[in-house]
Short mmCIF file of C-alpha atoms and ligand atoms in Angstrom, two decimals:
data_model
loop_
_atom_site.label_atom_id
_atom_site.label_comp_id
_atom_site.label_asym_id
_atom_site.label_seq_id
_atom_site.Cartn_x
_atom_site.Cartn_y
_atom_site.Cartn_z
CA UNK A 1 15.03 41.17 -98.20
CA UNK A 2 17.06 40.05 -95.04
CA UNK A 3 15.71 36.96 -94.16
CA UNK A 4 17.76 34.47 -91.72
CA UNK A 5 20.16 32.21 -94.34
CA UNK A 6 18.85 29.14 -95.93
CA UNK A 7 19.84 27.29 -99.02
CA UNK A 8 20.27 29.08 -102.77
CA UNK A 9 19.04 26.13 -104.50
CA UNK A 10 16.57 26.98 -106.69
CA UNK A 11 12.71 26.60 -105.34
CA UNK A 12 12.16 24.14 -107.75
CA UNK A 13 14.60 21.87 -106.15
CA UNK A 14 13.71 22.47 -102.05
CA UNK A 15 10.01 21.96 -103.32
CA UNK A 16 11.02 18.25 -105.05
CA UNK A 17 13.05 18.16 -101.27
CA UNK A 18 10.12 18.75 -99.91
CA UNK A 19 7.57 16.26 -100.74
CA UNK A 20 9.77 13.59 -101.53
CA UNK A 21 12.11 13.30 -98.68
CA UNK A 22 10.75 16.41 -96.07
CA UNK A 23 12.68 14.73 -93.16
CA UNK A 24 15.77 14.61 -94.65
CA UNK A 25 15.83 17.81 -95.83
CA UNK A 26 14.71 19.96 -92.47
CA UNK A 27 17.51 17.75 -90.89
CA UNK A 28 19.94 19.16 -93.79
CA UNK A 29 18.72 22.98 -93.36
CA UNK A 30 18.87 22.50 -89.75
CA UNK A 31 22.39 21.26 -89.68
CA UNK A 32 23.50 23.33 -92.45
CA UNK A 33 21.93 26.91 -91.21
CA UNK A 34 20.70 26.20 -87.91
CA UNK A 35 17.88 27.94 -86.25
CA UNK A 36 16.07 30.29 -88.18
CA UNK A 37 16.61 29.26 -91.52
CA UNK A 38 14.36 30.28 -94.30
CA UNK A 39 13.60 28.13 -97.23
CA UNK A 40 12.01 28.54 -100.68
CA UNK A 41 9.33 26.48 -102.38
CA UNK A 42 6.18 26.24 -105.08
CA UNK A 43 4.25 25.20 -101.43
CA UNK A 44 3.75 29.08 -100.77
CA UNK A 45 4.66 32.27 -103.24
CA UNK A 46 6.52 34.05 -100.45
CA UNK A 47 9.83 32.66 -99.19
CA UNK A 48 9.18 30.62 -95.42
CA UNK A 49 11.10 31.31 -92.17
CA UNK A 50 11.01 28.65 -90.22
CA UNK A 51 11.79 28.73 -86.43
CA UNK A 52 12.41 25.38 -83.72
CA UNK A 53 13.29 26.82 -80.27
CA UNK A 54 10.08 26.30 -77.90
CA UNK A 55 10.91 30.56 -77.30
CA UNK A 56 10.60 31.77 -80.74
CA UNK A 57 7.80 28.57 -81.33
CA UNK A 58 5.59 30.30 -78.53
CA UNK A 59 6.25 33.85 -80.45
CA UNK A 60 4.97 32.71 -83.50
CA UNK A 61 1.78 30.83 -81.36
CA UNK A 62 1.44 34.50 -79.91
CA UNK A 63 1.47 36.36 -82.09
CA UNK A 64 -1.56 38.36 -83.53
CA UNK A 65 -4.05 37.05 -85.92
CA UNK A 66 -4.97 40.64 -87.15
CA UNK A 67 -0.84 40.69 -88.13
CA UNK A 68 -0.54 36.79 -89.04
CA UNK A 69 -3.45 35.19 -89.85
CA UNK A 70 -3.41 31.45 -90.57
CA UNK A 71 -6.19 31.43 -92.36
CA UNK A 72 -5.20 32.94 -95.82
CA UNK A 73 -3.23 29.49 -95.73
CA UNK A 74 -6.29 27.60 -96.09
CA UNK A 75 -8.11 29.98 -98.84
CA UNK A 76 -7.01 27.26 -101.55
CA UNK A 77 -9.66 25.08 -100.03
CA UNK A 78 -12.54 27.73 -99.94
CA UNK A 79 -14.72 26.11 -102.52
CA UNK A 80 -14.61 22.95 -100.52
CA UNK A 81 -14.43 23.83 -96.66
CA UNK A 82 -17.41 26.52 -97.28
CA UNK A 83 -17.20 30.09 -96.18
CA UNK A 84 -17.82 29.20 -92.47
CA UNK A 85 -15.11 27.18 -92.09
CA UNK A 86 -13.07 27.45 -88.97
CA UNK A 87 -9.92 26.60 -91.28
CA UNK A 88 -10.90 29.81 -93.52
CA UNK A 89 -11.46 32.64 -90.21
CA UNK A 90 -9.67 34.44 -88.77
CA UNK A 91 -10.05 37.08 -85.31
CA UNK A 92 -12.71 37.46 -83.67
CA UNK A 93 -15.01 35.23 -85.76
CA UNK A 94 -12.40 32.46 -85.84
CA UNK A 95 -12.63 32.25 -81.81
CA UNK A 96 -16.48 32.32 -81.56
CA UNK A 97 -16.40 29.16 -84.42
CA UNK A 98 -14.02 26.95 -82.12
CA UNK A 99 -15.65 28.26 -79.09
CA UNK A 100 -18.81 26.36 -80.79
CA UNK A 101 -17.11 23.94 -82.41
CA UNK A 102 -15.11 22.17 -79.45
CA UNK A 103 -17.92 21.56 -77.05
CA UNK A 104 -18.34 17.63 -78.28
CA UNK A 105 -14.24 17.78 -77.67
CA UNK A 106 -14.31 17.37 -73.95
CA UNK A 107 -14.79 15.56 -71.16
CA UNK A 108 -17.35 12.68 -70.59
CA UNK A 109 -18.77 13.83 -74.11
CA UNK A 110 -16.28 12.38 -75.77
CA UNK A 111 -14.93 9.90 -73.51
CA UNK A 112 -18.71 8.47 -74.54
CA UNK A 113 -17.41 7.38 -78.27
CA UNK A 114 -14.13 5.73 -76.72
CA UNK A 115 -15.94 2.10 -77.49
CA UNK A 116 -17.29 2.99 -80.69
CA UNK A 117 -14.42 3.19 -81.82
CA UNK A 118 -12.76 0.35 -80.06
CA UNK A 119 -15.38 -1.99 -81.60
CA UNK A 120 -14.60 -0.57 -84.88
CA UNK A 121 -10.96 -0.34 -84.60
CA UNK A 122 -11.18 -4.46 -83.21
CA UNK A 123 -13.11 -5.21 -86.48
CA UNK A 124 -10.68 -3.53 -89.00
CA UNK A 125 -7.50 -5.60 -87.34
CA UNK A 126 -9.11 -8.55 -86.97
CA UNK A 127 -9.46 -9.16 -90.18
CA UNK A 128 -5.35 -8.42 -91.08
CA UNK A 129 -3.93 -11.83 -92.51
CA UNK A 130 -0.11 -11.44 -94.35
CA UNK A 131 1.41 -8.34 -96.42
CA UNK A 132 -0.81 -5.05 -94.99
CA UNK A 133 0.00 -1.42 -96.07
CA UNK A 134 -1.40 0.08 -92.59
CA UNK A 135 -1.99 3.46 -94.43
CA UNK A 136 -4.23 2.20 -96.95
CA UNK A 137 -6.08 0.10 -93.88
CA UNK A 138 -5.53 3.53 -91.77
CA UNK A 139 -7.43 5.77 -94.22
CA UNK A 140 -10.62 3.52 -94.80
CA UNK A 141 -10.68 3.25 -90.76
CA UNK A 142 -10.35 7.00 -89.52
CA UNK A 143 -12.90 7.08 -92.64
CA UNK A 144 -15.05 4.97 -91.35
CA UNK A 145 -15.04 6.42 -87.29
CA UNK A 146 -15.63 9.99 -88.93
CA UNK A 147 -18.61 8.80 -90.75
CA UNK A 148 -19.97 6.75 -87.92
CA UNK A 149 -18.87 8.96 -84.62
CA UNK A 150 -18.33 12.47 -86.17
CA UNK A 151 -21.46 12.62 -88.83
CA UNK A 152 -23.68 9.77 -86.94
CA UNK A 153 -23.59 7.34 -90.07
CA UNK A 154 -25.25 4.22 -88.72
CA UNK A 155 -24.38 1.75 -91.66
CA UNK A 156 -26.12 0.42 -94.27
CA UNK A 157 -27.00 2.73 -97.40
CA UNK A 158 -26.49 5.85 -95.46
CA UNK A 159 -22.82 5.03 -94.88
CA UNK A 160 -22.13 3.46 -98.07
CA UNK A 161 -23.35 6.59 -100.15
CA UNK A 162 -21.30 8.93 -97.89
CA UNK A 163 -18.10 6.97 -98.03
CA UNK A 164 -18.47 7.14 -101.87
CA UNK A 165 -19.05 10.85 -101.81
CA UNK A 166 -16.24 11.90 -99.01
CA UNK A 167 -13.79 9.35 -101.14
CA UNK A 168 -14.43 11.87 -104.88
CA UNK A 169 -14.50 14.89 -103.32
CA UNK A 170 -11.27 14.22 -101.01
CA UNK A 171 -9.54 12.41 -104.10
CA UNK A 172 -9.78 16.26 -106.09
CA UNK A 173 -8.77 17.93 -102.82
CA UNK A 174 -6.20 15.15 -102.14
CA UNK A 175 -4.09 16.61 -105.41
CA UNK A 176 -2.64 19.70 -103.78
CA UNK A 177 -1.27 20.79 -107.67
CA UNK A 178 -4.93 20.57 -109.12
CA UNK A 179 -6.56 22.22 -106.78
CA UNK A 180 -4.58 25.53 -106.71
CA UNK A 181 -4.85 24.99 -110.41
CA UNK A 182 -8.53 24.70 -109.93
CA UNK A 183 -8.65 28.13 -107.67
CA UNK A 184 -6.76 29.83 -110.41
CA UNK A 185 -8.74 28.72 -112.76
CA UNK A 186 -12.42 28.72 -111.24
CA UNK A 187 -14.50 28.63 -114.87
CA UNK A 188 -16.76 25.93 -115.26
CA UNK A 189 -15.85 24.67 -118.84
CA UNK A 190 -18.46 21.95 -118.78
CA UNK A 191 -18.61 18.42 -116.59
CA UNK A 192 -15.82 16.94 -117.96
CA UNK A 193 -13.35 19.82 -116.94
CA UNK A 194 -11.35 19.34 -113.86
CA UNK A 195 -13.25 22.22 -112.25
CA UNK A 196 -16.36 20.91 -113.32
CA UNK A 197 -15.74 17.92 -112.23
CA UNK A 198 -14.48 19.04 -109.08
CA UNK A 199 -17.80 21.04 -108.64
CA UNK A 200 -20.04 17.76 -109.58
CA UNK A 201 -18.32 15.89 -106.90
CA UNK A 202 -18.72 18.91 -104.25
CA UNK A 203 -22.78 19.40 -104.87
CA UNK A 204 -22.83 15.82 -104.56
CA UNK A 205 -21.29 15.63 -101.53
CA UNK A 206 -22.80 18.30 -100.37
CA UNK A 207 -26.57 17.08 -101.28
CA UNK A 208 -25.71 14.22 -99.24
CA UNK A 209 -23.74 16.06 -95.83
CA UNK A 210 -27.63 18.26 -95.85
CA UNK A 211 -29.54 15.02 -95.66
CA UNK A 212 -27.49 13.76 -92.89
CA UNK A 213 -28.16 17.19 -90.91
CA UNK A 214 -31.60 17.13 -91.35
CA UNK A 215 -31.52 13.45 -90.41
CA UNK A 216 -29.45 13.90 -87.41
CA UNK A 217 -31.82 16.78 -86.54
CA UNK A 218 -35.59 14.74 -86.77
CA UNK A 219 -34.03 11.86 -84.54
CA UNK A 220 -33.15 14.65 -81.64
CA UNK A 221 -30.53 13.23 -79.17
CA UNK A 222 -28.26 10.49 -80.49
CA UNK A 223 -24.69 9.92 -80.23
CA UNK A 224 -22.74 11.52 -82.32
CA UNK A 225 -20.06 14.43 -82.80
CA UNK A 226 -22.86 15.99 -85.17
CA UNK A 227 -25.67 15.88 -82.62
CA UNK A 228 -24.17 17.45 -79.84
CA UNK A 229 -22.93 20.18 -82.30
CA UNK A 230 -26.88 20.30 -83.42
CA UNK A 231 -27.17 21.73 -79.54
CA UNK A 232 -25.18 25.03 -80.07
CA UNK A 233 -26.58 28.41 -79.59
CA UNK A 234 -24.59 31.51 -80.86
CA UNK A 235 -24.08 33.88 -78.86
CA UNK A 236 -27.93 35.26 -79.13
CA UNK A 237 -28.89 31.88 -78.75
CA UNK A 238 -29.74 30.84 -82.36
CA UNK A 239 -28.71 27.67 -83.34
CA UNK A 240 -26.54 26.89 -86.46
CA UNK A 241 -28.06 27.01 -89.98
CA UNK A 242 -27.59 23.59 -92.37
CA UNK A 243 -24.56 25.24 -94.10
CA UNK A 244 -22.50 25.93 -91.07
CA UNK A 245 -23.13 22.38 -90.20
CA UNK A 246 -22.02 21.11 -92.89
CA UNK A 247 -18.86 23.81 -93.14
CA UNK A 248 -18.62 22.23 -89.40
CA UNK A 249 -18.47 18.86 -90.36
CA UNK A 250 -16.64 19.41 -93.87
CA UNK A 251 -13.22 20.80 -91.36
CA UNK A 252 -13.76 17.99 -88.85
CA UNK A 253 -13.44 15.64 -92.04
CA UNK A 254 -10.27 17.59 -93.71
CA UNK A 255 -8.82 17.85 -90.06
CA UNK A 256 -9.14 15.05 -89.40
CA UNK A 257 -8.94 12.25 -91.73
CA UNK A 258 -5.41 12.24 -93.45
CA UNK A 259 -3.47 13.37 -90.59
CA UNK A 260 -4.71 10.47 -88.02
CA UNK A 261 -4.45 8.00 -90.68
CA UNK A 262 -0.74 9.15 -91.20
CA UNK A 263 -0.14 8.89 -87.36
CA UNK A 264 -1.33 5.77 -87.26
CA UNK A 265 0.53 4.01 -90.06
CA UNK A 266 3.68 5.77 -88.43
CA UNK A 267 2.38 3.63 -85.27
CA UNK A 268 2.40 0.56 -87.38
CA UNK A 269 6.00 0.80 -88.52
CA UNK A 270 7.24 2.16 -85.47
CA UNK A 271 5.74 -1.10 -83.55
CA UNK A 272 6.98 -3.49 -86.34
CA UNK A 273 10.77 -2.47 -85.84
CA UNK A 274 10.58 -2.24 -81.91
CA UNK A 275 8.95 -5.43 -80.47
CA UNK A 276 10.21 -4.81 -77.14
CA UNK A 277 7.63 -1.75 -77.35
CA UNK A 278 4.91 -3.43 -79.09
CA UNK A 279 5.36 -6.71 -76.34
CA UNK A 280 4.99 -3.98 -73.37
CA UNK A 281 2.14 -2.26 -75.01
CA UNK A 282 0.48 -5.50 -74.62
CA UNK A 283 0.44 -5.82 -70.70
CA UNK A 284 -2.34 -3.35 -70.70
CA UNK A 285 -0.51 -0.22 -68.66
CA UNK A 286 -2.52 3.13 -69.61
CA UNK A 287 0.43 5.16 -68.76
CA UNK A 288 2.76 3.11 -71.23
CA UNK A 289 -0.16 3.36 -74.03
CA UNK A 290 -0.15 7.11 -73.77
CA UNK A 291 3.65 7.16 -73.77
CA UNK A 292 3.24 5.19 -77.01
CA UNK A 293 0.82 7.42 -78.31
CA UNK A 294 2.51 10.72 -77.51
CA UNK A 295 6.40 9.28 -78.47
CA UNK A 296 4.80 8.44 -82.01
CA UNK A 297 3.26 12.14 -82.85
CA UNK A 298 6.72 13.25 -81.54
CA UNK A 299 8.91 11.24 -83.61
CA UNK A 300 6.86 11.40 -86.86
CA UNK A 301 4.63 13.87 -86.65
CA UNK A 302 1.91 14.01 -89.71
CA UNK A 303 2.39 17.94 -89.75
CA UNK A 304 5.75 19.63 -89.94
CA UNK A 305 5.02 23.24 -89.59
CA UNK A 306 2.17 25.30 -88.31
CA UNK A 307 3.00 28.35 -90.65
CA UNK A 308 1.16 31.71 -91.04
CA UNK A 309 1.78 34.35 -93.16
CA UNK A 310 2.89 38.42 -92.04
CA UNK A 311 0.88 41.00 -93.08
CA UNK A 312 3.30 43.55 -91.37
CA UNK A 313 6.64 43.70 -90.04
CA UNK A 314 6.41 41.36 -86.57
CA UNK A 315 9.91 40.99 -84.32
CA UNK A 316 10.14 37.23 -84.07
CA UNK A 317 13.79 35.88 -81.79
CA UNK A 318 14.71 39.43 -81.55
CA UNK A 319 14.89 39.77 -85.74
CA UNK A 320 12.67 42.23 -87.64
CA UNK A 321 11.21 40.29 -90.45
CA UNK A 322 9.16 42.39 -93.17
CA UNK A 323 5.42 41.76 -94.12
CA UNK A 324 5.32 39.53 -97.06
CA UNK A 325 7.05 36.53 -95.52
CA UNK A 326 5.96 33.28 -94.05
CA UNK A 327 6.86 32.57 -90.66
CA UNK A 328 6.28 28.88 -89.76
CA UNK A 329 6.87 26.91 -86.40
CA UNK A 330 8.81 24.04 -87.25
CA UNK A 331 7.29 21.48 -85.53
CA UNK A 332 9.15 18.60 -87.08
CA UNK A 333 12.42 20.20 -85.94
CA UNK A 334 10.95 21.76 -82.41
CA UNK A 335 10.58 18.05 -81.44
CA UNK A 336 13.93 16.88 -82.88
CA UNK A 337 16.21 19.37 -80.93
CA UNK A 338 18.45 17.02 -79.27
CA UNK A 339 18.80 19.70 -76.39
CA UNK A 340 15.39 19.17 -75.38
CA UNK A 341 14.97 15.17 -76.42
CA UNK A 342 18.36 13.27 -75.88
CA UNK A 343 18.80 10.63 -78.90
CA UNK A 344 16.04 12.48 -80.48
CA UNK A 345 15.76 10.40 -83.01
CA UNK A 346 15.21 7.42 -81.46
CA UNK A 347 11.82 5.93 -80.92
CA UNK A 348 12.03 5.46 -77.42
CA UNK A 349 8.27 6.16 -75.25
CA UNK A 350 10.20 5.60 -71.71
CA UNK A 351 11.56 8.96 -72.10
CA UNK A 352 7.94 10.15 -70.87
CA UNK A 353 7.80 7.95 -68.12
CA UNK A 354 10.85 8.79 -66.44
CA UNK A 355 11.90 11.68 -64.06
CA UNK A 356 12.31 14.53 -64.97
CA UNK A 357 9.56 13.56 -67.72
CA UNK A 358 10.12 15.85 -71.10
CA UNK A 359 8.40 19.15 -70.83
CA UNK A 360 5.27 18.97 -72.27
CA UNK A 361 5.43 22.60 -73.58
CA UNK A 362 8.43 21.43 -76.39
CA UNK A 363 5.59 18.56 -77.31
CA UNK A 364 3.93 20.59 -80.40
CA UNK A 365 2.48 17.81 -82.62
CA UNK A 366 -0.81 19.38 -83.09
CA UNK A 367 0.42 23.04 -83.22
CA UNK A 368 -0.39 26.00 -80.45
CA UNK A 369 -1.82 29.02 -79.30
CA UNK A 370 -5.55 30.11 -81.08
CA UNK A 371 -5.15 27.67 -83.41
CA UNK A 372 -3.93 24.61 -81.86
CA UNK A 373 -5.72 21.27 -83.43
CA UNK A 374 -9.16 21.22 -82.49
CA UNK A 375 -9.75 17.74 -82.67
CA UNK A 376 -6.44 16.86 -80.54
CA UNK A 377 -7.93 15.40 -77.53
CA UNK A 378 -10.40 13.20 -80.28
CA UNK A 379 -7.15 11.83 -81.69
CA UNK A 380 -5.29 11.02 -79.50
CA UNK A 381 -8.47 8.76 -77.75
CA UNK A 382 -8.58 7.42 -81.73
CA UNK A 383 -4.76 6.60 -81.67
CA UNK A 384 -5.16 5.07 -78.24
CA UNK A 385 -8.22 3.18 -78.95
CA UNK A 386 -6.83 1.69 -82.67
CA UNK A 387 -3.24 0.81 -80.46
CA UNK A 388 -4.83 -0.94 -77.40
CA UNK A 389 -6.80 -3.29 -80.35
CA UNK A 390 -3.08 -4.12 -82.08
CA UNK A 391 -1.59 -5.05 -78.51
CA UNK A 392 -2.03 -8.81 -79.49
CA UNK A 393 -1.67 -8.56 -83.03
CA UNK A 394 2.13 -10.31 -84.59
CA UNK A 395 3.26 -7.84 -86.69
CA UNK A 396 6.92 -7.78 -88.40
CA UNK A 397 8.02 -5.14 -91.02
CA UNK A 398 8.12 -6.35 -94.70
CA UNK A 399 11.88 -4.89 -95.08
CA UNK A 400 14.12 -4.08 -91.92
CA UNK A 401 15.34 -0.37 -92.63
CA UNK A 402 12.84 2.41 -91.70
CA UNK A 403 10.51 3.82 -93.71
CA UNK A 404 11.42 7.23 -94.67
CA UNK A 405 9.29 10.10 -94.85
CA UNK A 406 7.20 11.91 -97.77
CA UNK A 407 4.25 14.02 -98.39
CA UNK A 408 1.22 13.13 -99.41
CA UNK A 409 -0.67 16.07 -100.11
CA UNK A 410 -0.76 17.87 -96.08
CA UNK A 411 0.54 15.29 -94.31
CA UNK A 412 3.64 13.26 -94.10
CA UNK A 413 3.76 9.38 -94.58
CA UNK A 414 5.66 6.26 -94.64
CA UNK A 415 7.18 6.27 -98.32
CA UNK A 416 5.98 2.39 -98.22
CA UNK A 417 3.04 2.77 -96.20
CA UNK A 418 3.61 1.66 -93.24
CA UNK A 419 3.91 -1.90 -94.96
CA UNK A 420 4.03 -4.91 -91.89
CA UNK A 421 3.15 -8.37 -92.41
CA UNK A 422 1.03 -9.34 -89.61
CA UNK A 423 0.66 -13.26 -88.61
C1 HEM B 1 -2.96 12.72 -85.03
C2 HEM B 1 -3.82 13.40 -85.73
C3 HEM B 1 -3.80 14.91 -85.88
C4 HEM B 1 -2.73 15.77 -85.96
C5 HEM B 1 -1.24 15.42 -85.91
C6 HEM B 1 -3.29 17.11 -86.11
C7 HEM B 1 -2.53 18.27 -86.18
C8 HEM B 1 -3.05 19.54 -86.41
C9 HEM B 1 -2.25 20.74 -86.58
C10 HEM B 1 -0.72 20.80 -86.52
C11 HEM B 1 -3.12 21.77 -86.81
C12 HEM B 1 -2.73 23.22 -87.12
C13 HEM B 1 -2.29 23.98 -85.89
C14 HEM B 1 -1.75 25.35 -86.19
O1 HEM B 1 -1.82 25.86 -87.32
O2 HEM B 1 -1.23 25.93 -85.22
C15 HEM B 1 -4.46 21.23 -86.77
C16 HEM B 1 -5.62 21.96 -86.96
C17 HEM B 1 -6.88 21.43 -86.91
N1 HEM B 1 -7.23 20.12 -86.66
FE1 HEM B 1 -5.96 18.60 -86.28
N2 HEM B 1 -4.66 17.02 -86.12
C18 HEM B 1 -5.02 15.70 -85.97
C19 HEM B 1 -6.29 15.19 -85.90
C20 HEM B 1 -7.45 15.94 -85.95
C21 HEM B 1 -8.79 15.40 -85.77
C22 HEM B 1 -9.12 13.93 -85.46
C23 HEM B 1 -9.66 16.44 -85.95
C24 HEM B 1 -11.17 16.47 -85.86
C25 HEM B 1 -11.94 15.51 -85.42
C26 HEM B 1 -8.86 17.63 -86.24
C27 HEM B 1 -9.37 18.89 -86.50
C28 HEM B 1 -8.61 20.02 -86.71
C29 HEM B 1 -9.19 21.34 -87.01
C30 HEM B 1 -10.67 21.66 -87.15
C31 HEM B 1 -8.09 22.23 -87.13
C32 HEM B 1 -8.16 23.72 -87.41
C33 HEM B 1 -8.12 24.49 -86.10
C34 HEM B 1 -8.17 26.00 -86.28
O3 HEM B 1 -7.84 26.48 -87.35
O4 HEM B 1 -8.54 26.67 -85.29
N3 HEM B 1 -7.53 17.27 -86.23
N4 HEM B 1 -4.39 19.86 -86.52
#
């Protein structure tokens, strides 16, 4: 196959590369083979191309989802997302689910939960005394805003049983290795086999996501994510059935969860090694606080490549590439290309205050084109809401050298988790 170059060392080597130090090695593939460069790992079976310049990065955004679907990427996770999942579409059907699925996404709608989550954001950091590990913290909180703004949890019981739930089924999901094992292998040898216990934890899960529907839908009205997606109407004005709610609700929670907790632990040590930026975050300028927001999904983004696979041949940077392949934006490099961010790598949120600011179009944290994070404008509100409540807080990192980066099943995170001692 002629595939752009990329290194010969076996896949069981860029894979360990991979998860354990992913930053370091796209810097090394970059340097080494510049831009395309395909590399080989256990993540997919077929070899990955990926691609940085904001040209080629639009081509793959463009291109069609009847040729590369993204999709098939997600069909690992069909026995949890449900087979109306917006991760698991495709086309046509794909575009009529985010059609219905972004409506709580905009506007005054979801300006409306901005204080929810400040309140809840003010009680997680108030309580932060010595030695934190921000990701552990970071995880129970976007936990906790999902279950209270996104499925309407109002405390008590109700919450407490659905944290439980969310926390077994995500810990099977969580172990990327187990559950392709698990999709391989889909025979239910009895509760104590992985798969059976992976199906235990689902119907559990799911028992409980049903009652919350049909809780959501006697109290009409309320204020969450989950009733204003109770108001849709398909397009012959029906509106959705209990299991597309919960497929719904199921991708808001996979979406959503691990990758703002990642962003927000990157926050953490990003803050704790530059107090100049943490002390000017604290005179209150909304401007600077986006800066902040947008610099830290720039420099560590929780996703490094939006990737989708070719079903035929597609012409991507003026190279034929055959059907077969993986084509990926590189959105880890795309926002490292020191042609487009002078001293890329340094954590620096003036850069988007001054003039000329960066162009917003090279800014690719949550992806592009059809399939461009649904839940972006929702996270970034989270990220500013949890960073207005730290303006105050004293934080200084446990060791002085960076934290470096490594995967934790999807996402990327702070090998030491974002580890600060606050006080
Ligand atoms: C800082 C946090 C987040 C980051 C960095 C992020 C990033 C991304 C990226 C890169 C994609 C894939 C884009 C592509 O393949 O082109 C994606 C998809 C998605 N995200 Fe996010 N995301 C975040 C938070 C959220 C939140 C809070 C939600 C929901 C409340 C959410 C829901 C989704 C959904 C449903 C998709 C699938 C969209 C589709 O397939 O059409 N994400 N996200």
């Amino acid at each position: 196959m002629d595939l752009p170059p990329g290194p010969r060392a076996p896949a069981a080597w860029q894979t360990i590369a991979w998860m354990a130090r992913p930053a370091a090695f796209l810097r090394r593939v970059h340097a080494r083979f510049g831009d395309p460069a395909t590399i080989r790992t256990y993540w997919t079976t077929e070899p990955m191309v990926l691609f940085s310049h904001p040209d080629h990065v639009r081509e793959i955004f463009r291109l069609d989802p009847a040729i590369a679907p993204a999709g098939q990427s997600w069909e690992f996770l069909r026995p949890f997302a449900g087979a109306h999942s917006i991760l698991l579409l495709d086309g046509e059907e794909h575009l009529r689910e985010r059609r219905l699925m972004q409506t709580p996404f905009h506007g005054e709608r979801m300006r409306a939960f901005a204080p929810t989550i400040a309140e809840l954001a003010r009680g997680e950091l108030g309580g932060w005394r010595g030695r934190v590990v921000t990701l552990e913290r970071m995880r129970h909180l976007t936990l906790e805003i999902i279950l209270r703004v996104v499925f309407g949890a109002q405390g008590g019981e109700e919450t407490d049983d659905l944290r439980e739930a969310v926390e077994g089924a995500l810990g099977s999901v969580r172990s990327l290795p187990r559950m392709l094992a698990m999709a391989l292998v889909q025979r239910d040898l009895g509760p104590a086999s992985p798969w059976g216990r992976f199906r235990l934890a689902v119907e559990r899960f799911d028992a409980l996501l049903l009652d919350v529907v049909a809780r959501r839908r006697a109290e009409r009205g309320g204020d969450s994510v989950l009733a204003l997606l109770l108001e849709q109407r398909d397009d012959d004005g029906n509106p959705p059935t209990d299991r597309h709610l919960r497929d719904q609700l199921v991708a808001l929670l996979v979406g959503g969860h691990d990758s703002s907790a990642a962003s927000l632990a990157w926050a953490f040590e990003r803050l704790a090694r530059h107090p100049d930026v943490h002390a000017r975050l604290g005179e209150g300028d909304p401007g600077y606080l986006d800066a902040v927001v947008r610099e830290v999904l720039r420099v560590r983004p929780a996703l490094t490549i939006a990737p989708r696979r070719l079903l035929e041949p597609a012409r991507i940077a003026g190279r034929e590439l055959p059907a077969g392949v993986q084509v990926a934006a590189c959105l880890w490099l795309a926002m490292r290309r020191e042609d487009l961010w002078p001293a890329a790598g340094a954590f620096r949120p003036e850069r988007w205050l001054e003039d000329p600011a960066p162009n917003p179009m090279s800014w690719i944290p949550f992806g592009g084109g059809v399939r461009r994070c649904a839940g972006a404008p929702f996270a970034e509100m989270e990220m500013r809401e949890v960073l207005r409540a730290a303006a105050d807080l004293r934080i200084r990192p446990v060791r002085p050298e960076a934290e470096r980066a490594q995967r934790s099943m999807l996402v990327v995170v702070p090998d030491r988790g974002g580890e600060v001692i606050v006080g």
